[in-house]
Coordinates of C-alpha atoms and ligand atoms in Angstrom, one line a residue:
M9 CA -28.6 -20.6 6.0
I10 CA -27.4 -17.0 5.9
I11 CA -29.5 -14.6 7.9
I12 CA -29.2 -11.0 6.7
R13 CA -30.5 -7.9 8.5
G14 CA -30.2 -4.6 6.8
N15 CA -26.9 -4.5 5.0
R16 CA -25.1 -7.0 7.2
I17 CA -24.9 -10.7 7.8
E18 CA -26.4 -11.5 11.2
S19 CA -25.7 -15.2 11.4
V20 CA -24.6 -18.2 9.4
G21 CA -25.4 -21.8 10.2
G22 CA -26.9 -25.1 9.1
A23 CA -30.5 -25.1 7.9
S24 CA -31.6 -27.1 11.0
S25 CA -29.8 -24.9 13.5
V26 CA -30.9 -21.5 12.3
Q27 CA -34.4 -20.1 12.7
V28 CA -35.8 -18.1 9.8
P29 CA -37.0 -14.9 11.5
P30 CA -40.8 -14.3 10.9
G31 CA -41.5 -12.1 7.9
A32 CA -38.1 -12.7 6.3
T33 CA -37.7 -12.9 2.6
V34 CA -36.3 -16.3 1.6
I35 CA -33.9 -16.6 -1.3
D36 CA -33.2 -20.2 -2.2
L37 CA -29.6 -20.7 -3.5
S38 CA -29.4 -24.3 -2.4
Q39 CA -28.8 -25.4 -6.0
A40 CA -25.9 -23.1 -6.5
T41 CA -22.5 -22.4 -5.0
V42 CA -22.5 -19.4 -2.7
L43 CA -19.4 -17.2 -2.3
P44 CA -18.6 -13.9 -0.7
G45 CA -18.8 -11.0 -3.2
L46 CA -15.6 -10.9 -5.2
I47 CA -12.9 -8.2 -5.0
D48 CA -10.8 -7.0 -7.9
S49 CA -7.8 -5.2 -6.5
H50 CA -6.6 -3.6 -9.7
T51 CA -9.0 -1.8 -12.0
H52 CA -9.4 1.5 -13.9
I53 CA -13.0 2.4 -14.3
F54 CA -12.0 5.5 -16.2
L55 CA -10.1 3.6 -18.9
Q56 CA -11.9 1.9 -21.7
G57 CA -9.3 -0.5 -23.2
E58 CA -6.4 0.7 -25.2
V59 CA -7.5 -0.6 -28.5
P60 CA -5.1 0.8 -31.2
D61 CA -7.7 1.2 -34.0
Q62 CA -10.0 3.1 -31.6
G63 CA -7.3 5.6 -30.8
G64 CA -5.6 3.6 -28.0
Y65 CA -4.8 5.2 -24.7
D66 CA -4.1 8.7 -26.0
I67 CA -7.6 9.5 -27.5
Q68 CA -9.1 9.1 -24.0
L69 CA -7.1 12.0 -22.7
L70 CA -6.9 14.1 -25.9
K71 CA -10.4 13.9 -27.3
Y72 CA -12.9 12.7 -24.7
Q73 CA -14.3 15.2 -22.3
I74 CA -14.6 14.3 -18.6
S75 CA -18.4 14.0 -18.7
Y76 CA -18.1 11.3 -21.4
R77 CA -15.4 9.5 -19.5
A78 CA -17.5 9.7 -16.3
A79 CA -20.5 8.3 -18.1
R80 CA -18.5 5.4 -19.3
A81 CA -17.0 4.9 -15.8
T82 CA -20.5 4.3 -14.5
V83 CA -21.0 1.6 -17.0
A84 CA -17.7 0.0 -16.0
A85 CA -18.8 0.0 -12.4
R86 CA -22.1 -1.6 -13.3
R87 CA -20.3 -4.2 -15.4
A88 CA -18.1 -5.2 -12.4
L89 CA -21.1 -5.5 -10.1
E90 CA -23.1 -7.6 -12.5
Q91 CA -20.2 -10.0 -12.7
G92 CA -20.1 -10.5 -8.9
F93 CA -17.3 -8.0 -8.1
T94 CA -18.8 -6.2 -5.2
T95 CA -15.6 -4.3 -4.3
L96 CA -12.9 -2.8 -6.5
R97 CA -9.6 -1.2 -5.6
D98 CA -9.5 1.2 -8.6
V99 CA -5.9 2.3 -9.1
E100 CA -6.1 5.7 -10.6
T101 CA -8.2 7.6 -13.2
E102 CA -5.8 8.0 -16.1
G103 CA -6.1 11.7 -16.5
A104 CA -9.6 12.0 -15.2
G105 CA -8.6 13.8 -12.0
Y106 CA -10.6 13.0 -9.0
G107 CA -13.5 11.6 -11.0
D108 CA -13.3 8.3 -9.1
V109 CA -14.2 10.1 -5.8
G110 CA -17.4 11.3 -7.4
I111 CA -18.3 7.9 -8.8
K112 CA -17.7 6.4 -5.4
Q113 CA -20.0 9.0 -3.8
A114 CA -22.8 8.3 -6.4
I115 CA -22.5 4.6 -5.7
N116 CA -22.5 5.0 -1.9
E117 CA -25.6 7.3 -2.1
G118 CA -27.4 4.8 -4.3
V119 CA -27.5 7.2 -7.3
I120 CA -26.0 4.5 -9.5
P121 CA -25.3 0.8 -9.0
G122 CA -21.7 -0.2 -8.5
P123 CA -19.2 -2.0 -6.3
R124 CA -17.7 -0.6 -3.1
L125 CA -14.8 1.5 -4.4
F126 CA -11.4 2.1 -2.9
V127 CA -10.1 4.9 -5.1
S128 CA -6.6 6.3 -5.7
T129 CA -7.4 9.4 -7.7
R130 CA -4.7 10.8 -9.9
G131 CA -1.7 8.4 -9.5
I132 CA 1.9 9.7 -9.2
S133 CA 5.0 9.4 -11.4
S134 CA 8.0 11.4 -12.4
T135 CA 8.8 13.5 -15.5
G136 CA 9.2 11.0 -18.3
G137 CA 7.5 8.5 -16.2
Y138 CA 4.0 8.3 -17.7
M139 CA 1.8 8.7 -20.8
L140 CA 1.1 10.7 -22.9
D141 CA 4.5 10.0 -24.4
D142 CA 6.3 10.9 -27.6
Y143 CA 4.5 14.2 -28.6
S144 CA 6.5 17.1 -29.8
P145 CA 8.2 19.0 -26.9
E146 CA 6.7 22.1 -28.5
I147 CA 3.1 21.2 -27.4
Q148 CA 1.7 20.6 -23.9
V149 CA -0.2 17.3 -23.6
P150 CA -2.1 16.0 -20.6
K151 CA -0.5 13.2 -18.5
G152 CA -2.3 10.2 -17.1
V153 CA -0.9 10.9 -13.6
Q154 CA 0.3 13.7 -11.4
I155 CA 3.9 14.3 -12.3
V156 CA 6.4 15.1 -9.4
D157 CA 10.1 15.6 -9.2
G158 CA 11.8 15.7 -5.8
P159 CA 10.7 14.4 -2.4
W160 CA 8.8 17.6 -1.5
E161 CA 6.8 17.6 -4.7
A162 CA 6.1 13.9 -4.1
R163 CA 4.9 14.6 -0.6
K164 CA 2.7 17.5 -1.7
A165 CA 1.0 15.4 -4.4
A166 CA 0.4 12.7 -1.8
R167 CA -1.1 15.3 0.5
E168 CA -3.3 16.7 -2.2
Q169 CA -4.6 13.3 -3.3
L170 CA -5.3 12.2 0.3
D171 CA -7.0 15.5 1.0
H172 CA -9.3 15.1 -2.0
G173 CA -10.4 11.6 -1.0
A174 CA -7.8 9.0 -2.1
D175 CA -8.2 5.7 -0.2
W176 CA -5.0 4.4 -1.6
L177 CA -2.1 6.1 -3.4
K178 CA -0.9 4.6 -6.7
V179 CA 2.7 5.2 -7.7
Y180 CA 4.4 4.2 -11.0
M181 CA 7.9 3.0 -10.2
T182 CA 8.7 1.8 -13.8
H183 CA 7.4 3.1 -17.1
R184 CA 8.8 2.1 -20.5
S185 CA 10.1 -1.4 -21.0
W186 CA 12.0 -3.0 -23.8
V187 CA 14.2 -6.0 -24.7
D188 CA 17.9 -5.4 -24.5
K189 CA 20.6 -6.9 -26.8
D190 CA 20.8 -10.0 -24.6
G191 CA 17.1 -10.6 -24.9
A192 CA 16.3 -9.5 -21.3
L193 CA 13.4 -7.3 -20.3
V194 CA 14.5 -3.8 -19.1
S195 CA 12.2 -1.3 -17.4
Q196 CA 12.9 2.4 -17.1
P197 CA 12.7 3.4 -13.4
T198 CA 10.8 6.6 -12.4
L199 CA 10.8 7.9 -8.8
T200 CA 13.8 7.7 -6.6
V201 CA 13.7 5.9 -3.3
E202 CA 13.7 9.3 -1.5
E203 CA 10.7 10.4 -3.6
L204 CA 8.8 7.2 -3.0
K205 CA 9.6 7.3 0.8
A206 CA 8.0 10.8 1.0
V207 CA 4.8 9.4 -0.6
V208 CA 4.8 6.3 1.6
D209 CA 5.5 8.2 4.8
E210 CA 2.7 10.7 4.0
A211 CA 0.2 7.9 3.1
H212 CA 1.0 5.8 6.2
G213 CA 0.7 8.9 8.4
W214 CA -2.9 9.2 7.1
G215 CA -3.5 5.5 7.8
K216 CA -3.5 4.8 4.0
K217 CA -1.4 2.5 1.8
V218 CA 0.6 2.8 -1.4
A219 CA 0.3 0.5 -4.5
C220 CA 3.4 0.5 -6.7
H221 CA 3.3 -0.3 -10.4
A222 CA 6.7 -2.0 -11.0
Y223 CA 7.8 -4.5 -13.6
N224 CA 11.3 -5.5 -12.6
G225 CA 14.8 -4.3 -12.1
I226 CA 15.8 -0.9 -10.6
G227 CA 12.3 0.5 -10.3
L228 CA 11.0 -2.6 -8.6
Q229 CA 14.0 -2.6 -6.2
R230 CA 13.3 1.1 -5.4
A231 CA 9.6 0.3 -4.8
L232 CA 10.6 -2.3 -2.2
D233 CA 13.3 -0.2 -0.6
G234 CA 10.8 2.7 -0.5
G235 CA 8.4 0.6 1.5
C236 CA 5.4 0.3 -0.9
D237 CA 2.5 -1.9 0.4
S238 CA 1.6 -3.7 -2.8
I239 CA 3.6 -4.5 -6.0
E240 CA 1.4 -4.3 -9.1
H241 CA 2.4 -6.6 -12.1
G242 CA 5.9 -7.6 -10.8
L243 CA 6.8 -9.3 -14.1
G244 CA 10.3 -10.2 -13.1
L245 CA 10.5 -10.9 -9.4
T246 CA 13.9 -12.2 -8.5
D247 CA 14.5 -14.5 -5.5
A248 CA 15.9 -11.5 -3.6
N249 CA 12.8 -9.4 -4.5
V250 CA 10.5 -12.3 -3.3
E251 CA 12.6 -12.6 -0.1
Q252 CA 12.3 -8.9 0.6
M253 CA 8.5 -8.9 -0.1
K254 CA 8.1 -11.8 2.3
R255 CA 10.1 -9.9 5.0
Q256 CA 8.2 -6.7 4.5
G257 CA 4.8 -8.2 4.2
T258 CA 4.3 -6.7 0.7
W259 CA 1.2 -7.7 -1.2
Y260 CA 1.5 -8.9 -4.8
C261 CA -1.1 -8.1 -7.4
P262 CA 0.2 -9.9 -10.5
T263 CA -2.5 -8.9 -13.1
L264 CA -1.6 -11.7 -15.4
T265 CA -4.3 -11.4 -18.1
P266 CA -3.3 -8.3 -20.0
Y267 CA 0.2 -9.7 -20.7
Y268 CA -1.2 -12.7 -22.5
L269 CA -3.7 -10.8 -24.7
D270 CA -3.1 -8.7 -27.8
W271 CA 0.6 -8.9 -28.5
A272 CA 2.1 -6.6 -31.1
P273 CA 3.4 -8.2 -34.4
E274 CA 6.2 -10.7 -33.7
N275 CA 9.2 -9.0 -35.2
S276 CA 8.5 -5.4 -34.1
P277 CA 10.2 -4.1 -30.9
E278 CA 6.8 -3.9 -29.2
G279 CA 6.1 -7.5 -30.3
K280 CA 9.4 -8.7 -28.8
R281 CA 8.7 -6.8 -25.6
D282 CA 5.2 -8.2 -25.3
R283 CA 6.4 -11.8 -25.7
R284 CA 9.3 -11.3 -23.3
R285 CA 6.9 -9.8 -20.7
A286 CA 4.7 -12.8 -20.9
A287 CA 7.6 -15.2 -20.8
D288 CA 8.9 -13.6 -17.6
H289 CA 5.6 -13.2 -15.9
E290 CA 4.6 -16.9 -15.6
P291 CA 7.8 -17.9 -13.7
S292 CA 7.6 -14.7 -11.7
F293 CA 4.1 -15.6 -10.5
K294 CA 5.2 -19.2 -9.9
K295 CA 8.0 -18.0 -7.7
A296 CA 5.6 -15.9 -5.7
L297 CA 3.3 -18.9 -5.3
Q298 CA 6.1 -21.1 -4.1
A299 CA 7.2 -18.5 -1.5
H300 CA 3.6 -18.1 -0.3
L301 CA 3.6 -14.4 -1.0
K302 CA 0.4 -12.6 -0.2
I303 CA -1.3 -12.6 -3.6
V304 CA -4.4 -10.6 -4.5
F305 CA -6.6 -10.9 -7.6
G306 CA -6.5 -8.1 -10.2
D307 CA -6.6 -8.0 -13.9
D308 CA -6.2 -4.4 -14.9
M309 CA -9.7 -4.0 -16.3
G310 CA -9.8 -0.8 -18.3
G311 CA -6.5 -1.7 -19.8
I312 CA -8.6 -4.6 -20.9
L313 CA -12.0 -3.7 -22.4
W314 CA -14.8 -3.8 -19.9
T315 CA -16.8 -6.0 -22.2
E316 CA -14.3 -8.9 -21.4
P317 CA -15.1 -11.2 -18.5
I318 CA -13.3 -10.0 -15.3
A319 CA -13.0 -13.5 -14.0
I320 CA -10.7 -14.5 -16.8
E321 CA -7.8 -13.7 -14.4
F322 CA -8.8 -16.7 -12.3
D323 CA -8.1 -18.9 -15.4
Y324 CA -4.6 -17.6 -15.7
M325 CA -3.9 -17.9 -12.0
V326 CA -5.0 -21.5 -11.9
R327 CA -3.3 -22.4 -15.2
F328 CA 0.0 -21.1 -13.7
G329 CA -0.3 -23.3 -10.7
M330 CA -2.5 -21.6 -8.1
S331 CA -5.2 -23.9 -6.5
P332 CA -8.7 -22.8 -7.3
L333 CA -9.4 -22.2 -3.6
D334 CA -6.4 -20.0 -3.3
A335 CA -7.4 -18.1 -6.4
I336 CA -10.8 -17.5 -4.8
R337 CA -9.2 -16.4 -1.6
S338 CA -7.0 -13.9 -3.5
A339 CA -10.3 -12.3 -4.6
T340 CA -12.0 -12.5 -1.2
V341 CA -10.4 -12.9 2.2
S342 CA -6.9 -11.9 1.1
A343 CA -8.0 -8.8 -0.7
A344 CA -10.2 -7.9 2.3
E345 CA -7.1 -8.1 4.5
M346 CA -5.0 -5.9 2.1
L347 CA -7.8 -3.3 2.1
G348 CA -8.0 -3.4 5.9
M349 CA -11.5 -4.8 5.7
Q350 CA -11.1 -8.3 7.1
G351 CA -14.4 -9.6 8.5
Q352 CA -16.3 -6.8 6.7
I353 CA -16.0 -7.9 3.1
G354 CA -14.7 -11.0 1.3
A355 CA -16.3 -13.4 3.8
V356 CA -19.7 -14.9 4.6
T357 CA -19.5 -14.4 8.3
P358 CA -21.6 -12.7 11.0
G359 CA -21.0 -8.9 11.1
A360 CA -19.8 -8.7 7.5
Y361 CA -21.5 -6.7 4.8
A362 CA -24.1 -8.9 3.0
D363 CA -22.0 -9.0 -0.2
I364 CA -22.9 -12.4 -1.6
V365 CA -22.7 -14.0 -5.0
A366 CA -23.7 -17.4 -6.4
V367 CA -22.8 -19.5 -9.4
Q368 CA -24.0 -22.7 -11.1
G369 CA -21.5 -25.5 -10.6
D370 CA -18.4 -25.9 -8.5
P371 CA -15.6 -23.4 -9.0
L372 CA -13.2 -25.6 -7.1
R373 CA -13.5 -28.1 -9.9
D374 CA -13.9 -25.6 -12.8
I375 CA -12.7 -22.1 -12.0
G376 CA -14.3 -21.0 -15.3
V377 CA -17.8 -21.0 -13.8
L378 CA -16.9 -17.8 -12.0
K379 CA -17.3 -16.1 -15.4
H380 CA -21.0 -16.7 -15.1
V381 CA -22.1 -15.3 -11.7
G382 CA -25.9 -15.6 -11.7
F383 CA -26.7 -14.0 -8.4
V384 CA -25.3 -10.8 -6.9
M385 CA -26.2 -9.2 -3.6
K386 CA -24.4 -6.1 -2.3
G387 CA -25.0 -4.8 1.2
G388 CA -28.2 -6.9 1.5
Q389 CA -29.6 -5.6 -1.8
V390 CA -30.2 -8.1 -4.6
F391 CA -28.7 -6.6 -7.8
K392 CA -29.0 -9.7 -10.0
D393 CA -30.9 -12.9 -9.7
E394 CA -30.8 -15.1 -12.8
L395 CA -30.3 -18.5 -11.3
K396 CA -33.9 -19.5 -11.3
Ligands
ZN11 ZN1 -3.3 -0.7 -14.1

C-alpha cells in the first residue's frame, strides 16, 4: 500500500498495516509489478534520430527552424513519459541553444506533459571537436555545441550555460573515431586537461556536475584527469581507466544500444569503425560491471529515433551480464544518486515524489516487460493507466 498526498509519497507499508485515509482515491495495481518512475540519464529531446536518408544529423541544424525542433522536442518528452521515464538527464540540445530550459519550464508549469528534466543546454567542445563537419571552409555552418579554445573561453562558456539554466554541463572529450592499421579504435581528443578543468571547476563551484562524452584513449584519459563526474559511452575502458574511475567515484553511462544498431556497410571505413566500436563496447561494459563501477542507464535517445522503445537499453545491459535488478537500479536509485536526488526520485519511499510506474509481469525474470509500461504516475498525477 502506497499512500500519496499531493505530489509526494506519504507512507509505504503492507495492506494490513496501512490505513486508507477517508476520501482517498484507490488505484489497484495488485496484479502488476510496481516500480519507481524510471530515469534515463542520457537523452537528446532536441534530436530526432540521425537517419541518413532523412538528412541525418545535419538537416536538423541546417534546415529545421527552432520552433519546429521545439515542437518535436515536446513529442519526445511525452514519448519518454508514456514509457515510464519520469526523469531525464538531457545531455545537450544539438544546436538548439537553450531550448531545453524552455521545455523544462513548460513541463514544470504543467503546460505540456513530460518527465522531470535535468538539462545541460548547449554542450561544449573545441574547434574541430563537433558537428557539423566537412563543409567547405568558405562557408559558416552552425555547430551542435558551443565551441571553445583555451581555459578562459571554456570557463566563460560554462558560466554562460550555468547562468542560463544548465543543471549539468556536457563536454565532448572525443569526437571523430576510426580504425587504425592495426585494427584498433582510435578517437580524436578535443579539449585539453586545462580546458576541462576550467569547466569542471566552474560547474562544481555552482554545485553542478559535468558529463563527459569520451570513447577511449587520450580524450578519455583527459576526461578523467580533468575530474569529470560521469563518462558517457566509454567504449574502450582500460583497466587503468576503470581503476581511476573507481578511485574518483566517476559515474559510467555506457549507452550500449546505439552501437549495436544501424551499422554502415561492412567494407566501408564507417562500417569497420561501427563494428569495432561494438566489439570494444561489450568487454568495456563487462569490465565496468566486474569492478562494480557506478553505472547509470542511458541509451542516447534522439541519436536513436524516439519511436524506438527506450527500455531496449535494459536488454543490452542484461545480455552483457548485468543482473535485471542492477539494471533496474541503474535507472532508478543509482541515477537518483548521480543526480543528487536520492530519496526524492528513483525510489518508492516516504517523502519521495510520487513517480510510480507499473508493468504486467516480472521484470526480474524478463527485463523485456519494461518495454510495456502500462501505468505511469508522475508527481502524484496519473498520466497513463492501461493495465485494466
Ligand atoms: Zn548523446
